[in-house]
Short mmCIF file of C-alpha atoms and ligand atoms in Angstrom, two decimals:
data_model
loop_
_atom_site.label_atom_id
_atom_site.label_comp_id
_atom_site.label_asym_id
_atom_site.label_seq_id
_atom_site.Cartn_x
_atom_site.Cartn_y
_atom_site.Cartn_z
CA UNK A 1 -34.79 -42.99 13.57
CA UNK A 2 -33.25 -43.35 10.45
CA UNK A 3 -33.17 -39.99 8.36
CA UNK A 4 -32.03 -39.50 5.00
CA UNK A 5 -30.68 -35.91 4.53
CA UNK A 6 -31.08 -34.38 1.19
CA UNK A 7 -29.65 -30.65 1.04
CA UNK A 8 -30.01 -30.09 -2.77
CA UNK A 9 -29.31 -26.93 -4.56
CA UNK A 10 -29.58 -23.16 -3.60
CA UNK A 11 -30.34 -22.19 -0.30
CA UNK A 12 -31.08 -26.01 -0.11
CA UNK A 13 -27.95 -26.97 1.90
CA UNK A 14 -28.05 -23.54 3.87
CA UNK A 15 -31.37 -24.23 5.52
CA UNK A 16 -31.13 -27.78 6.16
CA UNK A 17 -28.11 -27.41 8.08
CA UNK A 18 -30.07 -25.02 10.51
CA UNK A 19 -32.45 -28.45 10.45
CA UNK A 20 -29.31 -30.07 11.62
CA UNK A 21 -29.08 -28.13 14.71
CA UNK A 22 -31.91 -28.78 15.68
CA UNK A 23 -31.42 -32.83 15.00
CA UNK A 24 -28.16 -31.98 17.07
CA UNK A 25 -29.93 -30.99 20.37
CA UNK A 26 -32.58 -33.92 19.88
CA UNK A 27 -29.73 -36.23 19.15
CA UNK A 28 -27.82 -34.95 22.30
CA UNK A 29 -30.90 -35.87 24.57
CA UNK A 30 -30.34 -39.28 23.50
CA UNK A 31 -33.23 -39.75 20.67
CA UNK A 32 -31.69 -42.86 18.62
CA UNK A 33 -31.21 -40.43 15.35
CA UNK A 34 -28.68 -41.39 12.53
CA UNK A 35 -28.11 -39.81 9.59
CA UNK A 36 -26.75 -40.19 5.78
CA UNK A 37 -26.70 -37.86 3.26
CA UNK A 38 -27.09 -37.80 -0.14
CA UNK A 39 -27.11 -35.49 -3.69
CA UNK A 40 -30.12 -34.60 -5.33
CA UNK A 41 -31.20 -31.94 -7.88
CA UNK A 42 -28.53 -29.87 -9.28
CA UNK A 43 -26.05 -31.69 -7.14
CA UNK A 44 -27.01 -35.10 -8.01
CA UNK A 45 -26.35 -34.38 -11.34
CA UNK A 46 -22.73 -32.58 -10.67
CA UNK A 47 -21.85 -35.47 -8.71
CA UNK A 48 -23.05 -38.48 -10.25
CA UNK A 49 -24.95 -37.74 -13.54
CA UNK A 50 -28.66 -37.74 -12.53
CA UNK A 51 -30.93 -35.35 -10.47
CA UNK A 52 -32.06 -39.02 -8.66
CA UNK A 53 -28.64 -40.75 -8.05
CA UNK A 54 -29.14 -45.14 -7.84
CA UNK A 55 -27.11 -43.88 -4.58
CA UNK A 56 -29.47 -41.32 -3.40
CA UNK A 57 -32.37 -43.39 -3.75
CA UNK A 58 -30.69 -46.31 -2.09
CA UNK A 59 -29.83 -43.92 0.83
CA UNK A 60 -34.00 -42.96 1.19
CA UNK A 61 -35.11 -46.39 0.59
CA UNK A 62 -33.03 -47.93 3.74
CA UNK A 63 -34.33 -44.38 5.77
CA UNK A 64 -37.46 -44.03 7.75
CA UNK A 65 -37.66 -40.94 6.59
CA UNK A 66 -36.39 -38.04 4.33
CA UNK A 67 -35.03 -34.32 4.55
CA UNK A 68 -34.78 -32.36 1.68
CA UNK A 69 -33.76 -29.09 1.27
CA UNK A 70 -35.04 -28.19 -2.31
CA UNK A 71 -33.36 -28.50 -5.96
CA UNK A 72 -32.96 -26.66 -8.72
CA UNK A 73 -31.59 -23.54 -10.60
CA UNK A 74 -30.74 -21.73 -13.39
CA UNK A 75 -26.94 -23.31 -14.74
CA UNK A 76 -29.72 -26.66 -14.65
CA UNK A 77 -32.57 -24.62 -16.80
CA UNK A 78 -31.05 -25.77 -19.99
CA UNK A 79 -30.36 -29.25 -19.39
CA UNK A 80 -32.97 -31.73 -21.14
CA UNK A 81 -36.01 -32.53 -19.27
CA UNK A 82 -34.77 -35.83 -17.76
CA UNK A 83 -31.53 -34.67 -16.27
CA UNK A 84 -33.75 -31.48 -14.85
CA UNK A 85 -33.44 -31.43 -11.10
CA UNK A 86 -37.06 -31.31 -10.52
CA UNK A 87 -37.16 -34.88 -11.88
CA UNK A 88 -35.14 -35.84 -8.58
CA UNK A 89 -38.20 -35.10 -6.71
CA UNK A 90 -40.86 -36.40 -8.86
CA UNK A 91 -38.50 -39.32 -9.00
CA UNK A 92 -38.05 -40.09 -5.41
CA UNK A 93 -41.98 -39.46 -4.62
CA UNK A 94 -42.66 -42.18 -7.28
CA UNK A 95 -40.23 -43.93 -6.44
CA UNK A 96 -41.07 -44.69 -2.49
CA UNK A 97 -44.93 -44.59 -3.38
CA UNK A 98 -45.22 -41.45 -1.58
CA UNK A 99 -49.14 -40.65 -2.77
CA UNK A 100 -50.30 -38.11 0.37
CA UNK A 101 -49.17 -34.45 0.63
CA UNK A 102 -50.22 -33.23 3.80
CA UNK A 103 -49.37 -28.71 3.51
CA UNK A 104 -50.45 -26.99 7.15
CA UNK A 105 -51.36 -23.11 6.65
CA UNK A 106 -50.70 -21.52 10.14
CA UNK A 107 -50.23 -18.01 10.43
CA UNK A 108 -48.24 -17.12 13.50
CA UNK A 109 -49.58 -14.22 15.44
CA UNK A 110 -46.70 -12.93 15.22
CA UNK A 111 -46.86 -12.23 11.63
CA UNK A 112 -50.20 -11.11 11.00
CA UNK A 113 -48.73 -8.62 8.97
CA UNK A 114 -47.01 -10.50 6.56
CA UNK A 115 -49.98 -11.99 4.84
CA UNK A 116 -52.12 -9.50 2.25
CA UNK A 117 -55.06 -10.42 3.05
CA UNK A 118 -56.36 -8.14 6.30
CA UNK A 119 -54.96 -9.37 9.80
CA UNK A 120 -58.77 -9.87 10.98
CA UNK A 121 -59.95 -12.24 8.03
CA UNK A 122 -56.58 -14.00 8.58
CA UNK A 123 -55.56 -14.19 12.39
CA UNK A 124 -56.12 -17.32 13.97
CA UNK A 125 -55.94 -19.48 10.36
CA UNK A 126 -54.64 -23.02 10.71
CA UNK A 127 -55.39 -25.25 8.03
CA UNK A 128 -54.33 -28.61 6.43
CA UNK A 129 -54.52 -29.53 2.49
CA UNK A 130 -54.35 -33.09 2.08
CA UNK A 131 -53.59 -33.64 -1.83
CA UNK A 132 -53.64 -36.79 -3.47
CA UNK A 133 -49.95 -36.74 -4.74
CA UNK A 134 -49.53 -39.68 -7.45
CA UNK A 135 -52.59 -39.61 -9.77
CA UNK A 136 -54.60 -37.52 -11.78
CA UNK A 137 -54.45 -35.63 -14.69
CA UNK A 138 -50.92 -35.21 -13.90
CA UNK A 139 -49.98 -38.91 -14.97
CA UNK A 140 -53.01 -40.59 -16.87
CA UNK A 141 -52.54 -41.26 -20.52
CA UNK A 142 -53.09 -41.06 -22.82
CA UNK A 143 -51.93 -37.69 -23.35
CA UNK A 144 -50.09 -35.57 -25.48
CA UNK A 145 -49.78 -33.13 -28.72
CA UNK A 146 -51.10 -34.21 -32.02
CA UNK A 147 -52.70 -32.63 -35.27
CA UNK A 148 -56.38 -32.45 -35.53
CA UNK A 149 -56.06 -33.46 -39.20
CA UNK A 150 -57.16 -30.35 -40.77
CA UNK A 151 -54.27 -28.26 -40.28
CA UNK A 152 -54.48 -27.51 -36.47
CA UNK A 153 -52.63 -28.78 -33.35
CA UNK A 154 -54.77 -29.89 -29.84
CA UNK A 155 -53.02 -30.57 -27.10
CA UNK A 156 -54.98 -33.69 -24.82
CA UNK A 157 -54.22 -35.12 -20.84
CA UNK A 158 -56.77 -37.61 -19.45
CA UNK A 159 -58.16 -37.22 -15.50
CA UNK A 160 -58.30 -40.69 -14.01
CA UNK A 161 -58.68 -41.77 -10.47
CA UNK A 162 -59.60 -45.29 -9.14
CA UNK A 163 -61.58 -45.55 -6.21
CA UNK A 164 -58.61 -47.22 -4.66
CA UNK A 165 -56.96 -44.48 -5.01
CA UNK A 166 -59.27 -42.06 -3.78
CA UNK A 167 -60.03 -44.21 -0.68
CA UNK A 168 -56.73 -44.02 0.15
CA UNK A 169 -55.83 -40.37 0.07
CA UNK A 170 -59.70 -39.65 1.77
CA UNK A 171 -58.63 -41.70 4.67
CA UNK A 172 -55.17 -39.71 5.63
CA UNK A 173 -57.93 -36.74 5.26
CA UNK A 174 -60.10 -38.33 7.70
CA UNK A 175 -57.40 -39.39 9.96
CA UNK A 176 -55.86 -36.24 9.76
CA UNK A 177 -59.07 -34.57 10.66
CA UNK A 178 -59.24 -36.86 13.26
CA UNK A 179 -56.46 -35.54 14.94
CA UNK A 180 -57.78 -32.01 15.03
CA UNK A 181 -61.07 -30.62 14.95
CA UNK A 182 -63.35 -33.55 13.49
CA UNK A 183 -64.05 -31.62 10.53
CA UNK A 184 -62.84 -32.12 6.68
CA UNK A 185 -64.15 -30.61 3.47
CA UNK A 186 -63.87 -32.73 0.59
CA UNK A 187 -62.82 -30.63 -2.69
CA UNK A 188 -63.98 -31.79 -6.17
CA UNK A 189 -65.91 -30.15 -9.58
CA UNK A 190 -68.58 -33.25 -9.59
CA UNK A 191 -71.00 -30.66 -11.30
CA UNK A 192 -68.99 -30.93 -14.22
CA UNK A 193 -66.23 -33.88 -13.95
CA UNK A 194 -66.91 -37.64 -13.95
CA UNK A 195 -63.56 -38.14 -12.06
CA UNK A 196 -65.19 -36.09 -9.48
CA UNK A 197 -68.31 -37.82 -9.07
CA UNK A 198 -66.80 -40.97 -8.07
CA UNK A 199 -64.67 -38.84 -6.20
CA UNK A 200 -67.62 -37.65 -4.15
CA UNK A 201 -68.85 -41.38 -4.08
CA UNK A 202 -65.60 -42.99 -2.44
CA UNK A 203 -65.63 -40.14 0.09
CA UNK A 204 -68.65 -40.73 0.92
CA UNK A 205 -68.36 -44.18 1.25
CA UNK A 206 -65.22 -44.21 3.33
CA UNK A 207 -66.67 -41.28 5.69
CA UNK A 208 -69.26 -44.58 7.14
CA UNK A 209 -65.77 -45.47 8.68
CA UNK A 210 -65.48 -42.11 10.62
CA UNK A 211 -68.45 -41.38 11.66
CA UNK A 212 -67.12 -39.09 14.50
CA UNK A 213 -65.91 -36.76 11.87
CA UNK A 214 -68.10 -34.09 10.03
CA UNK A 215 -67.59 -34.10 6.15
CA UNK A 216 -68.82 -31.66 3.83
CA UNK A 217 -68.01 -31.14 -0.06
CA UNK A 218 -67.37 -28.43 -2.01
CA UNK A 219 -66.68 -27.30 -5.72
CA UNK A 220 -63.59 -26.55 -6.16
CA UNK A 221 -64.12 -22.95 -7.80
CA UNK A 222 -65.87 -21.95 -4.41
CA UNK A 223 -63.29 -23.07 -2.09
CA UNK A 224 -60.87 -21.03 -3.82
CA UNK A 225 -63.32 -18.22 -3.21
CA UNK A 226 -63.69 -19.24 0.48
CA UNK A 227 -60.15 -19.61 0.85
CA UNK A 228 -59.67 -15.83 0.53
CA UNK A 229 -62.97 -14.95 1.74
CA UNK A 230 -63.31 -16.86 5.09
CA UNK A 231 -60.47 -19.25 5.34
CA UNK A 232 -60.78 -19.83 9.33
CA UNK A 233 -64.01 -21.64 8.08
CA UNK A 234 -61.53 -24.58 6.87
CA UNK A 235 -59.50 -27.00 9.18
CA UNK A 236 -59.05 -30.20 7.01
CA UNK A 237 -59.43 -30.21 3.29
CA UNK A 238 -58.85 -33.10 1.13
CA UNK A 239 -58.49 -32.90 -2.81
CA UNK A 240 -57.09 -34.63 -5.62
CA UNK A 241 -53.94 -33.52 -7.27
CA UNK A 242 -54.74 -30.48 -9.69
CA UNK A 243 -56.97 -28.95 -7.18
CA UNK A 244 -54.74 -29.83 -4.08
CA UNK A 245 -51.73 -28.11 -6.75
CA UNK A 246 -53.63 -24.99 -6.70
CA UNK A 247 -55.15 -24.47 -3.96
CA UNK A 248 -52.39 -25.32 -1.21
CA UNK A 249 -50.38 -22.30 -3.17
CA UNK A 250 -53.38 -20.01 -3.18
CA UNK A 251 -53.31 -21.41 1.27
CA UNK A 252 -49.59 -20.27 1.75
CA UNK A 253 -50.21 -16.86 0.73
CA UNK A 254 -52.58 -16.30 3.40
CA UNK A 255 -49.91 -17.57 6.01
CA UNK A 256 -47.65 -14.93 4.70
CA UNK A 257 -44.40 -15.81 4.01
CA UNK A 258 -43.51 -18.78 1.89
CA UNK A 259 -40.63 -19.34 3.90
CA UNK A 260 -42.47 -20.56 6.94
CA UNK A 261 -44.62 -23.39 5.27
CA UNK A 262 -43.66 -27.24 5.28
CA UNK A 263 -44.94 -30.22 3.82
CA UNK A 264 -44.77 -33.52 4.45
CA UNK A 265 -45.34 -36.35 1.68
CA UNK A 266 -46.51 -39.99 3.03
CA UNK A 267 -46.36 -43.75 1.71
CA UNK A 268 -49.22 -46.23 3.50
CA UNK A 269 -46.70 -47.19 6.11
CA UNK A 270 -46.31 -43.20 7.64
CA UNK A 271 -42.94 -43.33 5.75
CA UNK A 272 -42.16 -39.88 4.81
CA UNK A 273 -40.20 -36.74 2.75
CA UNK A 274 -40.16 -33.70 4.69
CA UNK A 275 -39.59 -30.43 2.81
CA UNK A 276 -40.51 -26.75 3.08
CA UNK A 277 -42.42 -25.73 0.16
CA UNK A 278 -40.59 -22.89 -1.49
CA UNK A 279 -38.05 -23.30 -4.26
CA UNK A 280 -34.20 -23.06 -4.13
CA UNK A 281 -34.15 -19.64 -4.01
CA UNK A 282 -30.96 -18.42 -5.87
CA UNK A 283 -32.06 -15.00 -5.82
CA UNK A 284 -30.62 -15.14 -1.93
CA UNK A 285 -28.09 -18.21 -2.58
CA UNK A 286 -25.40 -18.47 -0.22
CA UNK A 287 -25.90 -14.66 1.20
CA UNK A 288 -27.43 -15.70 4.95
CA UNK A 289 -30.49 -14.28 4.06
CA UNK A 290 -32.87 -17.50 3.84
CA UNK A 291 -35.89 -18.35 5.94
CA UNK A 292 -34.93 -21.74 7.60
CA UNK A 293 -38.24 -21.95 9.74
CA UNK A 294 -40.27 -23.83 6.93
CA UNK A 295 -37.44 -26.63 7.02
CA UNK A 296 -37.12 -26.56 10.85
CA UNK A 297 -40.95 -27.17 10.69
CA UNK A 298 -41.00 -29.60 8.25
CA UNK A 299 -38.80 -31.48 10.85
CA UNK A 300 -41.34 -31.36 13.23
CA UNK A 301 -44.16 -32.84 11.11
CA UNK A 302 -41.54 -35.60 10.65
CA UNK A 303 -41.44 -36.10 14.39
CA UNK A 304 -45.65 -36.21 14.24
CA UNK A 305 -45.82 -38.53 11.23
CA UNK A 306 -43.15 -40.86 10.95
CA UNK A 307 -41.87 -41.25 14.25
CA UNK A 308 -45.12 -40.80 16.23
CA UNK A 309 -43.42 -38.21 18.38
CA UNK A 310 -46.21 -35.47 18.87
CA UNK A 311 -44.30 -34.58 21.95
CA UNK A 312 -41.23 -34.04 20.01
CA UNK A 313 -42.97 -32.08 16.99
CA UNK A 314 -45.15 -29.70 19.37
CA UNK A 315 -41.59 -28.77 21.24
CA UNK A 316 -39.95 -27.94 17.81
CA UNK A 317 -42.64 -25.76 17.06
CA UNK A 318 -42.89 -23.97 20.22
CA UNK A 319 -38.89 -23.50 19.45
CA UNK A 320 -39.99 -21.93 16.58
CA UNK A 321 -42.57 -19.50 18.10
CA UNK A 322 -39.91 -18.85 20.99
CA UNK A 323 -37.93 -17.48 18.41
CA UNK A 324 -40.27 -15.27 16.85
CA UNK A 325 -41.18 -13.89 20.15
CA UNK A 326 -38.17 -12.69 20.78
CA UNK A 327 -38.61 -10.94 17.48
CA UNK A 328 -36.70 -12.37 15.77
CA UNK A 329 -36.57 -11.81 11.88
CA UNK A 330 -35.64 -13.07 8.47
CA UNK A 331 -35.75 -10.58 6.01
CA UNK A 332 -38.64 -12.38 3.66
CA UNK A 333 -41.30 -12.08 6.89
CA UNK A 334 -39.74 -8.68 8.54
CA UNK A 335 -41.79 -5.91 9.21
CA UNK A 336 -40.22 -2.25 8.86
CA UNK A 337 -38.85 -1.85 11.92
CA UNK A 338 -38.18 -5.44 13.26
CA UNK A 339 -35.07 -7.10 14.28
CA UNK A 340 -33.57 -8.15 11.32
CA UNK A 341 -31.34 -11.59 11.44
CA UNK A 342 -29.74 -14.14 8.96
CA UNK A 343 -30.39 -17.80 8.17
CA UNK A 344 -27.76 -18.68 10.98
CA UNK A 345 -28.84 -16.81 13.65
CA UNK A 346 -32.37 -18.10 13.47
CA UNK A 347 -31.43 -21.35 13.17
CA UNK A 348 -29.00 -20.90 16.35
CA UNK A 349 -32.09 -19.12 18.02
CA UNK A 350 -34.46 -22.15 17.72
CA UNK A 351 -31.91 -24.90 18.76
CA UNK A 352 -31.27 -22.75 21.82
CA UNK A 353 -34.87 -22.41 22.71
CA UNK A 354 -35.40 -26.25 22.40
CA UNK A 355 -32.49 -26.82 24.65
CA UNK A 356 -34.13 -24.91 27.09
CA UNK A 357 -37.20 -26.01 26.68
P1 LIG B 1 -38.65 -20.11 -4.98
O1 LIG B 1 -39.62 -20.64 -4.01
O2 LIG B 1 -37.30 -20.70 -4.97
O3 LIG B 1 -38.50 -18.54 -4.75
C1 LIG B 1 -39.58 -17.62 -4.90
C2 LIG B 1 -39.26 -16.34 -4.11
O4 LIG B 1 -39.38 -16.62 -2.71
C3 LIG B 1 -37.83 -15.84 -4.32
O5 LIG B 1 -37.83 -14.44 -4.30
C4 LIG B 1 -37.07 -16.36 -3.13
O6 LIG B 1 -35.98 -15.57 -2.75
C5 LIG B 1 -38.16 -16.38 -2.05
N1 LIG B 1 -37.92 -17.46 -1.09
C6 LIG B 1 -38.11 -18.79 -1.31
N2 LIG B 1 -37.77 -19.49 -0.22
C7 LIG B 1 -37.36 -18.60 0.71
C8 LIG B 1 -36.88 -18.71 2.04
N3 LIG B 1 -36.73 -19.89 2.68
N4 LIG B 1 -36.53 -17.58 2.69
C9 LIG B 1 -36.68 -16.39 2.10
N5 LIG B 1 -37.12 -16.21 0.85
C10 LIG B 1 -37.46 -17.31 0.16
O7 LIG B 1 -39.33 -20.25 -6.41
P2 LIG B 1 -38.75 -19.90 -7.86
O8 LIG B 1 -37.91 -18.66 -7.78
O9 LIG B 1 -39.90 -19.94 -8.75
O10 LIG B 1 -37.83 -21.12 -8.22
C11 LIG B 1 -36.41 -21.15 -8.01
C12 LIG B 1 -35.92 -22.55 -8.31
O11 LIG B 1 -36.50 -23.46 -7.37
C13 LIG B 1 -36.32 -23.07 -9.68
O12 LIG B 1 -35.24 -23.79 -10.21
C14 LIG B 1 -37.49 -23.98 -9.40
O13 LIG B 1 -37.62 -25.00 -10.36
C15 LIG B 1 -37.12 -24.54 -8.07
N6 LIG B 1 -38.24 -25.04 -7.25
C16 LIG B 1 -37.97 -26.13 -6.49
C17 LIG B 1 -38.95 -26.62 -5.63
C18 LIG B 1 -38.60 -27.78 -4.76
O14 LIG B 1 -37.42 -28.08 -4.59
N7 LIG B 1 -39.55 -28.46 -4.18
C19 LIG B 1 -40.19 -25.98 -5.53
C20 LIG B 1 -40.42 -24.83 -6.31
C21 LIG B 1 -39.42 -24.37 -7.15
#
């Protein structure tokens, strides 16, 4: 179990290292783990240059798998676009072909109260977004900025998906659905979009493959609406990039904090980078005060996905729930009244509750 450990920038380095501990106890058992670590972000480019060091990418290229922590901030605001830490990221998803973003939306009972939407429409949610990660109108050309000719400016970006591509990403949906309760909603606009009418095609296509699994579709302006109205209705959803952008955002909300969501982004081979969702936070930099659950739990989908260790992921998050039994609290998912703790002492909290698990 090869893991390549990518603190970044921020609260980056803060958070993974409460990942650590909880690699520590694993490790301890005797689970073959080894690490190496590398600069990205912010830090790649203080150390060598470049928000995606040759080093760096070396490092998660010979790794089963990646940890990353999360990059940027604002010394690196002004910096031109291709030394921006963000292009670390995009450059290391591109780079190891990592085209499925799988985002879970759980809300923990415990925290019922964290999410604004009303604890009845939410309790009980537990959802996965499956965006297609590499295509899109994110990357098809052409594109750009040009002058209409008389006098005013249009700004142009092409949607563009090929049916392999959409075969691909519908089967981790269907797999993933698989895996849970047999049921996946397919996300497009085909009442307006070509893209999305092949879209609907290829997914329908690939569904003769699983027939044990229910799919419906959906436009994607009403599942936004359903997401707030009656998101327990969801369990799997699978979309393309844009939409999957979107609506996985509009998802965490109604989990509450975004310091308890993680992410996981696959290749074809289950190779994977593991990160919570949120930002590097400087607003809290280096002041204890940072959620590490997301990155603890982005761990554990690394355990489910890359190594095939559902046993392994399901006892991380139980560590995690342990821990907010006990009431446990950052201050981003605290109630008035609740037990108040820093980045550390949560962190300590779950490796303690996995040792005695
Ligand atoms: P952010 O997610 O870093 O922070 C948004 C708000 O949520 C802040 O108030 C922050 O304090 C809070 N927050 C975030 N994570 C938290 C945690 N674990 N515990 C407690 N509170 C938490 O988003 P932002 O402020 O828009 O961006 C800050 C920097 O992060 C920017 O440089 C941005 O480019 C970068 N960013 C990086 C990633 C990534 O690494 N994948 C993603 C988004 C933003």
């Amino acid at each position: 179990m090869k893991i390549a450990i990518l603190p970044g920038d921020g609260i980056g380095p803060e958070i993974v290292r409460e990942a650590e501990r909880v690699l520590d106890v694993l490790a301890n058992e005797g689970l073959p783990i080894e690490r190496a670590r590398g600069a990205i972000g912010g830090a790649g480019y203080d150390t060598a240059g470049e928000p995606l060091p040759e080093s760096t990418l070396d490092l998660a290229r010979a790794a089963d798998a990646v940890l990353l922590g999360a990059v940027g901030g604002p010394q690196y605001d002004t910096l031109p676009r291709d030394k921006r830490p963000e292009q670390g990221i995009l450059g290391i998803r591109k780079a190891l072909g990592l085209f499925a973003n799988l985002r879970p939306a759980l809300l923990y009972p415990e925290l019922a109260a964290a999410s604004t939407l009303k604890p009845d429409v939410v309790a009980g949610l537990d959802l996965v977004i499956v965006r297609e990660l590499t295509g899109d109108i994110y990357f098809g050309q052409p594109r750009g900025r040009r002058s209409t000719g008389n006098g005013e400016r249009e700004g142009f970006d092409t949607m563009r998906y090929t049916e392999g591509e959409i075969a691909r990403i519908a089967r981790v949906g269907f797999e993933t659905a698989r895996k849970r309760s047999r049921k996946l909603v397919s996300v497009d606009k085909a009442n307006v979009l070509d893209t999305s009418i092949l879209w609907r095609e290829v997914v329908t296509e690939v569904a003769r493959d699983y027939p044990d699994v229910a799919l419906s579709h959906m436009y994607v302006d009403n599942a936004a609406m359903q997401l707030v109205r009656a998101p327990r209705s969801f369990d799997v959803i699978v979309t393309g990039n844009l939409f999957g952008d979107i609506l996985s955002d509009e998802a965490s909300m109604l989990a509450g904090s975004i310091g308890m969501l993680p992410s996981a982004s696959l290749d074809a081979n289950a190779k994977g980078l593991y990160e919570p969702i949120h930002g590097s936070a400087p607003d809290i930099a280096g002041q204890d005060r940072a959620n590490p659950l997301a990155t603890i739990l982005s761990l554990a989908m690394m355990f489910r996905h890359t190594f095939a260790r559902e046993d392994v992921a399901q006892r991380i998050e139980q560590a995690v729930r342990a821990a907010l039994h006990e009431g446990l609290r950052t201050p981003d998912i605290a109630a008035t009244g609740e037990r108040v703790v820093g980045t550390r002492r949560m962190g300590e909290a779950v490796a303690a509750a996995l040792r005695n698990a």
